[in-house]
GROMACS .gro file of C-alpha atoms in nm:
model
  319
    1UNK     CA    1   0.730  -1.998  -0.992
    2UNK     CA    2   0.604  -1.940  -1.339
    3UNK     CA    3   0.220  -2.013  -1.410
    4UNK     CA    4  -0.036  -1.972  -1.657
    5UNK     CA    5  -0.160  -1.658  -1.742
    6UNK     CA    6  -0.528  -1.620  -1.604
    7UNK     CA    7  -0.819  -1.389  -1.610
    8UNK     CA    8  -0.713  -1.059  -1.490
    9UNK     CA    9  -1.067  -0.974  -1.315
   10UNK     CA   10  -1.330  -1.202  -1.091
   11UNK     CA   11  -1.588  -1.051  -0.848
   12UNK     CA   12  -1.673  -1.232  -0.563
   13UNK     CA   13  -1.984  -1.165  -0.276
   14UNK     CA   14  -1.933  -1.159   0.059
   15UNK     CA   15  -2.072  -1.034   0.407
   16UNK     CA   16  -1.918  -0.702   0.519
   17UNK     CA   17  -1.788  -0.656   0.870
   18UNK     CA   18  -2.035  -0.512   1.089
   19UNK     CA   19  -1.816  -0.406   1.389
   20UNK     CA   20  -1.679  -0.017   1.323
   21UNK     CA   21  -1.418  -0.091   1.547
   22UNK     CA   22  -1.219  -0.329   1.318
   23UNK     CA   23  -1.121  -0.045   1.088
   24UNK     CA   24  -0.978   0.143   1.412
   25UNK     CA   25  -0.576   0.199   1.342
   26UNK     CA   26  -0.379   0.101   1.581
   27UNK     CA   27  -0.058   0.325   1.686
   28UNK     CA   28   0.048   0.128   1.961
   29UNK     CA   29   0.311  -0.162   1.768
   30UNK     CA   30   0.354  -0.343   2.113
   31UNK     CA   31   0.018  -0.413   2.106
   32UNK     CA   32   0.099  -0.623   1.816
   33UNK     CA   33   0.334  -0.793   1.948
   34UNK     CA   34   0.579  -0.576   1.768
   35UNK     CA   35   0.889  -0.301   1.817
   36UNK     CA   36   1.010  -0.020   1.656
   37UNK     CA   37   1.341  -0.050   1.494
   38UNK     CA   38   1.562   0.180   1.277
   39UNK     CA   39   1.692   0.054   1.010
   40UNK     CA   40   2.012   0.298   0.863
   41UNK     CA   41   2.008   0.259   0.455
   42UNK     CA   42   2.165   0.425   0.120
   43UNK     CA   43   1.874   0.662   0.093
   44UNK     CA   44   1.885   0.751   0.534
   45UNK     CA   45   1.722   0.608   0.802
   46UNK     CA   46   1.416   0.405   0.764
   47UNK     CA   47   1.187   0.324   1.112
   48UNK     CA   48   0.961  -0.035   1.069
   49UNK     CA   49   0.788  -0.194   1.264
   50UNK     CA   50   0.878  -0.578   1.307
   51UNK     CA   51   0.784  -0.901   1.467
   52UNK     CA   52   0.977  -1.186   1.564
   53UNK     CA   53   1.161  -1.367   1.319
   54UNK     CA   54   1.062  -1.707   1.306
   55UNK     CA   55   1.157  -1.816   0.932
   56UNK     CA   56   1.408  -1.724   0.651
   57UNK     CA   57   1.105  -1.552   0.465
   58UNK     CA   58   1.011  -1.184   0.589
   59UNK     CA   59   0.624  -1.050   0.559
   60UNK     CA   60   0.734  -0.742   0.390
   61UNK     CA   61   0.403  -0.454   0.445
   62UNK     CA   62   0.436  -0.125   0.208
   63UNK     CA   63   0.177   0.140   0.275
   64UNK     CA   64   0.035   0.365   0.042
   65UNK     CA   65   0.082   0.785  -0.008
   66UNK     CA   66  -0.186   0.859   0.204
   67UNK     CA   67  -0.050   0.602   0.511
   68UNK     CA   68   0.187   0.456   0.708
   69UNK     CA   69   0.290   0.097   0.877
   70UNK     CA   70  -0.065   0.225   1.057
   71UNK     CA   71  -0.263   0.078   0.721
   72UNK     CA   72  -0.184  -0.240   0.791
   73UNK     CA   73  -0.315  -0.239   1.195
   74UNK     CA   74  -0.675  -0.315   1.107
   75UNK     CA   75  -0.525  -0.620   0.908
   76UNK     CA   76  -0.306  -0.718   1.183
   77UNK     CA   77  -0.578  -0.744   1.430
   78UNK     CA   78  -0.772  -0.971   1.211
   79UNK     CA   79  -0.532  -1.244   1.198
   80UNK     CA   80  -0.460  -1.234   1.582
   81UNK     CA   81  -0.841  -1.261   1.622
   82UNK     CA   82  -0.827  -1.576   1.446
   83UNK     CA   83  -0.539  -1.673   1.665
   84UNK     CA   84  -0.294  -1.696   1.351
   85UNK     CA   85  -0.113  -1.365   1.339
   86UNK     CA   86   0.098  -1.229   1.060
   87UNK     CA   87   0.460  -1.409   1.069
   88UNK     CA   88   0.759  -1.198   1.040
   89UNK     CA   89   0.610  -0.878   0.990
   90UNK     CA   90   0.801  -0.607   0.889
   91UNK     CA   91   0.635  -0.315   0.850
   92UNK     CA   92   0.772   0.003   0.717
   93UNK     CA   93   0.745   0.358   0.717
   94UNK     CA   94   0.867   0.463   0.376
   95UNK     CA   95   1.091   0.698   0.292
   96UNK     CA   96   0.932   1.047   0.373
   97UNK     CA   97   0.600   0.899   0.558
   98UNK     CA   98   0.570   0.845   0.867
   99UNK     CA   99   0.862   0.848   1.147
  100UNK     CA  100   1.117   0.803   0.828
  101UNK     CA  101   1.299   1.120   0.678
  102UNK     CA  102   1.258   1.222   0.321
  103UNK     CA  103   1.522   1.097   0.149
  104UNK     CA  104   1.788   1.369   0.086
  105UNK     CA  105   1.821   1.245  -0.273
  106UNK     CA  106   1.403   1.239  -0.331
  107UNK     CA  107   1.187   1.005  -0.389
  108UNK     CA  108   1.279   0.694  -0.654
  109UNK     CA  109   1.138   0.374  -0.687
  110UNK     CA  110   1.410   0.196  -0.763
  111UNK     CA  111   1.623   0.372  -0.440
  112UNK     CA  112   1.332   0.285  -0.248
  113UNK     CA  113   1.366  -0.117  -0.335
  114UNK     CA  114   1.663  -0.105  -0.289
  115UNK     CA  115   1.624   0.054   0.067
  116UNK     CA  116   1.370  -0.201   0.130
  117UNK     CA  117   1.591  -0.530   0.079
  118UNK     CA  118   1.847  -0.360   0.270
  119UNK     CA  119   1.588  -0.308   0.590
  120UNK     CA  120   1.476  -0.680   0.502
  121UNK     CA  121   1.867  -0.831   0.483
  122UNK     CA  122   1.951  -0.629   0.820
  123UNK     CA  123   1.674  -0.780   1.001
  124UNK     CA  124   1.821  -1.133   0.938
  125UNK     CA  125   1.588  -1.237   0.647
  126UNK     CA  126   1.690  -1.371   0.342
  127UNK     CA  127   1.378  -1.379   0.133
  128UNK     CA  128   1.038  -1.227   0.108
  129UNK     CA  129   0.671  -1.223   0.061
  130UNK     CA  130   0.590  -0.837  -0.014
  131UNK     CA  131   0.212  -0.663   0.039
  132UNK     CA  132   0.186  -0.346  -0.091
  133UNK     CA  133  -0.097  -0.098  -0.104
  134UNK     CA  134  -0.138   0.162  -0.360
  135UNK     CA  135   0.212   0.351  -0.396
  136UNK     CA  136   0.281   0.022  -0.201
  137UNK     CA  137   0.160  -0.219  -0.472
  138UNK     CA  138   0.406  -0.049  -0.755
  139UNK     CA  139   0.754  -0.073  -0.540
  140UNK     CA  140   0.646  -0.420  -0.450
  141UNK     CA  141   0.604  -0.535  -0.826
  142UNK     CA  142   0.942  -0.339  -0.842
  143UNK     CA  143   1.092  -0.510  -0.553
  144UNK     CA  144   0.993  -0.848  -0.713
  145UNK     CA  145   1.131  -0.752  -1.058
  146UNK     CA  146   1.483  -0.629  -0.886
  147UNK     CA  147   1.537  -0.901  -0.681
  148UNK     CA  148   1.295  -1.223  -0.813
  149UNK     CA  149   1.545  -1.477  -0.644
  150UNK     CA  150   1.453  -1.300  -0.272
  151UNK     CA  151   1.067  -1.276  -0.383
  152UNK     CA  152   0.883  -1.568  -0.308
  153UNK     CA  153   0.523  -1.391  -0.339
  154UNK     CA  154   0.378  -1.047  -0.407
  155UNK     CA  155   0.016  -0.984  -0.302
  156UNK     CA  156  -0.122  -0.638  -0.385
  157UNK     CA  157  -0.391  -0.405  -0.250
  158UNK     CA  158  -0.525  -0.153  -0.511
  159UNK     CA  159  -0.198  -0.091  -0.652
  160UNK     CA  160  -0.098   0.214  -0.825
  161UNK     CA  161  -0.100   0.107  -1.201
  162UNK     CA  162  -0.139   0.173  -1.542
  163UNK     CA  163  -0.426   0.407  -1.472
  164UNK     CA  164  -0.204   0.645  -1.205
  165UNK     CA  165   0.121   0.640  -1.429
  166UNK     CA  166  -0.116   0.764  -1.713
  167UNK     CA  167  -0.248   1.070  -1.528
  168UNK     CA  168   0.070   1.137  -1.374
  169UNK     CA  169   0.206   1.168  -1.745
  170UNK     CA  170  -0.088   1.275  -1.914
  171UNK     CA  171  -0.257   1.500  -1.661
  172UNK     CA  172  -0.527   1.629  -1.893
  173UNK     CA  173  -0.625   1.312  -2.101
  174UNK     CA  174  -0.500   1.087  -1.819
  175UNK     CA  175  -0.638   1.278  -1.563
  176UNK     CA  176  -0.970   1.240  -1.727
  177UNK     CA  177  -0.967   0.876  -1.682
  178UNK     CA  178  -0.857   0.917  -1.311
  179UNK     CA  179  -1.063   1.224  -1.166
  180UNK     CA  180  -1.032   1.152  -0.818
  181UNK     CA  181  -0.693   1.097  -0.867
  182UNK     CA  182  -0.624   1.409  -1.029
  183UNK     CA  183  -0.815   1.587  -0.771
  184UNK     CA  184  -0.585   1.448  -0.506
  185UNK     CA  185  -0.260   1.538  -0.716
  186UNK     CA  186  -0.348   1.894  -0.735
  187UNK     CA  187  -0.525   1.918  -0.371
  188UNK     CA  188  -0.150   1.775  -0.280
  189UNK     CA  189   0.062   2.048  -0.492
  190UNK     CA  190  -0.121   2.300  -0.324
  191UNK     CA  191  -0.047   2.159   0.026
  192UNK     CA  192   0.280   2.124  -0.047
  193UNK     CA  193   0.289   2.503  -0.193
  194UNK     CA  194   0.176   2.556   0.152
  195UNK     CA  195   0.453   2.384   0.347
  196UNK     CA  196   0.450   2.413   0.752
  197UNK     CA  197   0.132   2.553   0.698
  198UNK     CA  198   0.002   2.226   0.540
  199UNK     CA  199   0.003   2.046   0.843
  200UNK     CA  200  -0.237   2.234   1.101
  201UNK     CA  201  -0.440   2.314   0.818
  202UNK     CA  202  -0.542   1.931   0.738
  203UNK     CA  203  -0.521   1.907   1.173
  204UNK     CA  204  -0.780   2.169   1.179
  205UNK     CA  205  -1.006   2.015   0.938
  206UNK     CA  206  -1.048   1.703   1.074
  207UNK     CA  207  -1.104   1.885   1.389
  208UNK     CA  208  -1.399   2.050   1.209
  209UNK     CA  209  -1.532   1.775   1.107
  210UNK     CA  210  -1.433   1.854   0.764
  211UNK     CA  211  -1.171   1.600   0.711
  212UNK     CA  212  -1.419   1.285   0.658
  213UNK     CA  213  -1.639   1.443   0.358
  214UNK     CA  214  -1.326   1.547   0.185
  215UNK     CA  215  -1.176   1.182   0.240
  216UNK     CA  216  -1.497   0.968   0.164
  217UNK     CA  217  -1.445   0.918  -0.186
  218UNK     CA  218  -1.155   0.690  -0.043
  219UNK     CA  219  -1.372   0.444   0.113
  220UNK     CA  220  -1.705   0.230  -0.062
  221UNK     CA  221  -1.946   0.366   0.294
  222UNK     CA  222  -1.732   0.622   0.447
  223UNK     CA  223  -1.969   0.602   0.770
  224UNK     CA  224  -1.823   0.247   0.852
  225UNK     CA  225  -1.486   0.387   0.919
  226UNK     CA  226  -1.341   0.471   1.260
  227UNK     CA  227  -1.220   0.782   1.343
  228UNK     CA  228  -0.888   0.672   1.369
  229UNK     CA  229  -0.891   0.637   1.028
  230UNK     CA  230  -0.951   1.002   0.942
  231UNK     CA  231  -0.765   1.114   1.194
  232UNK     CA  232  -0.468   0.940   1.059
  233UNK     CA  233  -0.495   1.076   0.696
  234UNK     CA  234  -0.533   1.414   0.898
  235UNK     CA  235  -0.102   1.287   1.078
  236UNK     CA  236  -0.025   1.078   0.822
  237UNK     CA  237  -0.035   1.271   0.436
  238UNK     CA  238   0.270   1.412   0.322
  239UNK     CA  239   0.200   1.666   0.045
  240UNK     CA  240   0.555   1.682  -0.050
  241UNK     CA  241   0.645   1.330  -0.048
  242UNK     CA  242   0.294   1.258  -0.286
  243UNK     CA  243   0.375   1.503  -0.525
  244UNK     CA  244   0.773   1.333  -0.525
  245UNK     CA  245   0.621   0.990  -0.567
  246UNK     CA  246   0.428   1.051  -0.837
  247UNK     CA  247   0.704   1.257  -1.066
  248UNK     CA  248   0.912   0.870  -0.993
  249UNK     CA  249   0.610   0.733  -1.144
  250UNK     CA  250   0.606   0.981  -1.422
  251UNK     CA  251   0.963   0.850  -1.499
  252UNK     CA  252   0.919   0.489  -1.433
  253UNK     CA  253   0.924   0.197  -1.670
  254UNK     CA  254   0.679  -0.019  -1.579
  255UNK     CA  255   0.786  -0.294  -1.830
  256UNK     CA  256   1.044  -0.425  -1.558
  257UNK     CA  257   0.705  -0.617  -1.426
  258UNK     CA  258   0.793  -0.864  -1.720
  259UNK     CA  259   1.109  -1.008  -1.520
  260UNK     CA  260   0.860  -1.084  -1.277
  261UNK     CA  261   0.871  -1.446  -1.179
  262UNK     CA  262   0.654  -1.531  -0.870
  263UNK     CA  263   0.277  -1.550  -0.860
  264UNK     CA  264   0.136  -1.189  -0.813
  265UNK     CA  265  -0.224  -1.193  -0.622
  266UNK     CA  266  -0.450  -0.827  -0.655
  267UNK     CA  267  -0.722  -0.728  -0.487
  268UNK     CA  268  -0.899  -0.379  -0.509
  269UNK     CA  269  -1.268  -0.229  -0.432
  270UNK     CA  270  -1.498  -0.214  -0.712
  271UNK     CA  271  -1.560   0.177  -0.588
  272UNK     CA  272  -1.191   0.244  -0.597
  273UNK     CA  273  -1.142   0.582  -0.766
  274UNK     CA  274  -0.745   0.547  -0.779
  275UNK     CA  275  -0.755   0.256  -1.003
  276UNK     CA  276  -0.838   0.222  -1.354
  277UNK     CA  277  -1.127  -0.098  -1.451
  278UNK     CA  278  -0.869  -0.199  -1.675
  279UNK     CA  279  -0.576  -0.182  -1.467
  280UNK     CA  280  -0.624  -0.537  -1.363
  281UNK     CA  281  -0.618  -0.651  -1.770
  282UNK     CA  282  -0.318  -0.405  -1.791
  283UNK     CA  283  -0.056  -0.625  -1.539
  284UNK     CA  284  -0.195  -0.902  -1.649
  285UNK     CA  285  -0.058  -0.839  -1.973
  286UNK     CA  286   0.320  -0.739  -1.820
  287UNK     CA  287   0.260  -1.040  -1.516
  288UNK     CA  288   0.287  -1.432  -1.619
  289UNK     CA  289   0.127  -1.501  -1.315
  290UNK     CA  290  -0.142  -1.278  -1.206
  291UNK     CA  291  -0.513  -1.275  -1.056
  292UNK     CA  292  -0.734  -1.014  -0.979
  293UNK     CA  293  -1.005  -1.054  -0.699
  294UNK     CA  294  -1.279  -0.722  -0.731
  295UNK     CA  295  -1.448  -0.700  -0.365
  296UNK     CA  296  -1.795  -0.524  -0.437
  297UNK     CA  297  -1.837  -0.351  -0.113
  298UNK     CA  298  -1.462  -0.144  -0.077
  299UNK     CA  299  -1.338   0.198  -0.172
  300UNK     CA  300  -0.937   0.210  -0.247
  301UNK     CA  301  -0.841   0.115   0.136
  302UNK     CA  302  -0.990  -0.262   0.116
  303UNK     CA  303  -0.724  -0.341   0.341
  304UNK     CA  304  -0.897  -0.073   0.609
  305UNK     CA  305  -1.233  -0.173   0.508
  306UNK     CA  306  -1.261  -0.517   0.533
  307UNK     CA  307  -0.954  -0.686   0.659
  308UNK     CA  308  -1.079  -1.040   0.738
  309UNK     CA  309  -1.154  -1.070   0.414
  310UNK     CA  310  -0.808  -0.926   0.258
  311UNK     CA  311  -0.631  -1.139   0.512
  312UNK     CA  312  -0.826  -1.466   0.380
  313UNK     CA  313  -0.690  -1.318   0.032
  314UNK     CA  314  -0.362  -1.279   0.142
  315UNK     CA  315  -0.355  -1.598   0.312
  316UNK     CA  316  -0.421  -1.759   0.016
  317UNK     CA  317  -0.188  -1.587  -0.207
  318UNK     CA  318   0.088  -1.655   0.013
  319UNK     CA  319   0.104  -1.959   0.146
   0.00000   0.00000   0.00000
């Protein structure tokens, strides 16, 4: 539904989670009272992981680059602590992360939302709520501009925005404005310059010890997170697939986000180094409907973080 346009940014306080555990990621879907399913699409085969369907309206999860469905786990476990888990999850593996192929046509956004509502139509759904994380966050302001009669809500988690598209155009003026960012781009062409070799190298620096330091500029107190979590960036990145994604963003036209017709909800860390301060003001200006929550304690993985408080977000974006 359309709504007024409101303040892009608001910081709120909070207590942090004290318990390291709740960042762990969790591989095991059962445990989550979910399967694995394969999904066959336009671009190939796409692997989710999915709950029960109890409603017309799917609970659409869209990792980031530097992820999988695994993101969400810590998020997931939160709500069935509260005894009120996540309805109709479907949780993907993208295209080229994860258990799903690269696509043999590369990596496009639109292709991939596409891909998307056809994993969400074969699984019996016939609308959506879509959460998307980073990468995540732009293909679900895509998937709500492609198909705003299936989108009933889009609730985003440091999404890639006007910030990321700027350095991946730009890289020296834009890259300036996004360091980290930049860093990561260019630490990701040279893994994927690397190719087989890519993956036991990262192995055998988190093995080392090495991994965490290099990674900590992800999180706002790297020493909360499990070691899951490192571990996971150590299976999970996929040099080539990053360095595809962001040449679609390169080529993407972000003014789509004007068709967009549900509320959008945002949340990122105020120490997030892959979004720009003013990338909240910046969708606010292409979104009717869009808030902006700034949590003062998380990095760019809020969702990882602190995920009782994203889920209370979430919840309440949502519903």
């Amino acid at each position: 539904m359309r709504g007024r346009r409101r303040t892009p940014s608001v910081t709120i306080t909070w207590q942090p989670e004290s318990a390291h555990a709740r960042t762990r990621l969790e591989t095991d879907a059962a445990a989550l009272g979910l399967r694995r399913v394969e999904i066959p699409t336009t671009i190939g085969t796409v692997v989710a992981r999915v709950g029960v369907a109890a409603s017309p309206v799917a609970t659409v999860l869209l990792h980031g680059a530097a992820g999988s469905w695994t993101s969400w786990t810590p998020l997931l476990r939160a709500a069935a602590r509260c005894d009120d888990p996540v309805r109709n999850v479907v949780a993907l593996d993208l295209p080229g992360w994860g258990e799903s192929p690269f696509p043999s046509d590369g990596i496009d956004i639109g292709r991939f939302s596409e891909a998307i509502r056809e994993v969400v139509m074969a699984l019996g759904y016939e609308r959506w709520d879509v959460v998307g994380h980073s990468l995540g966050g732009a293909l679900a302001l895509d998937l709500a501009a492609r198909f705003p009669e299936r989108t009933d809500s889009v609730f985003l988690v440091s999404p890639s925005g006007p910030a990321v598209f700027d350095a991946v155009r730009r890289p020296l003026r834009g890259g300036l404005g996004l360091p980290a960012f930049a860093g990561m781009l260019l630490a990701m062409r040279i893994l994927r310059g690397l190719g087989d070799a890519s993956a036991p190298l990262l192995r055998t620096l988190d093995r080392g010890g090495l991994l965490r330091p290099l990674s900590a500029p992800l999180f706002a107190l790297s020493r909360r997170i499990d070691p899951s979590v490192v571990h996971a960036l150590a299976d999970e990145i996929r040099p080539r697939a990053f360095v595809a994604a962001s040449r679609a963003a390169a080529a993407y036209d972000e003014s789509s986000w004007r068709g967009i017709r549900c509320s959008v909800r945002s949340v990122r860390g105020a120490r997030d180094v892959f979004v720009g301060t003013d990338d909240g003001a910046g969708l606010a200006a292409l979104i009717e409907d869009f808030d902006e929550v700034v949590l003062p304690d998380a990095g760019h993985f809020a969702a990882v973080e602190h995920p009782a408080e994203v889920l209370r977000l979430m919840r309440r974006a949502t519903n």
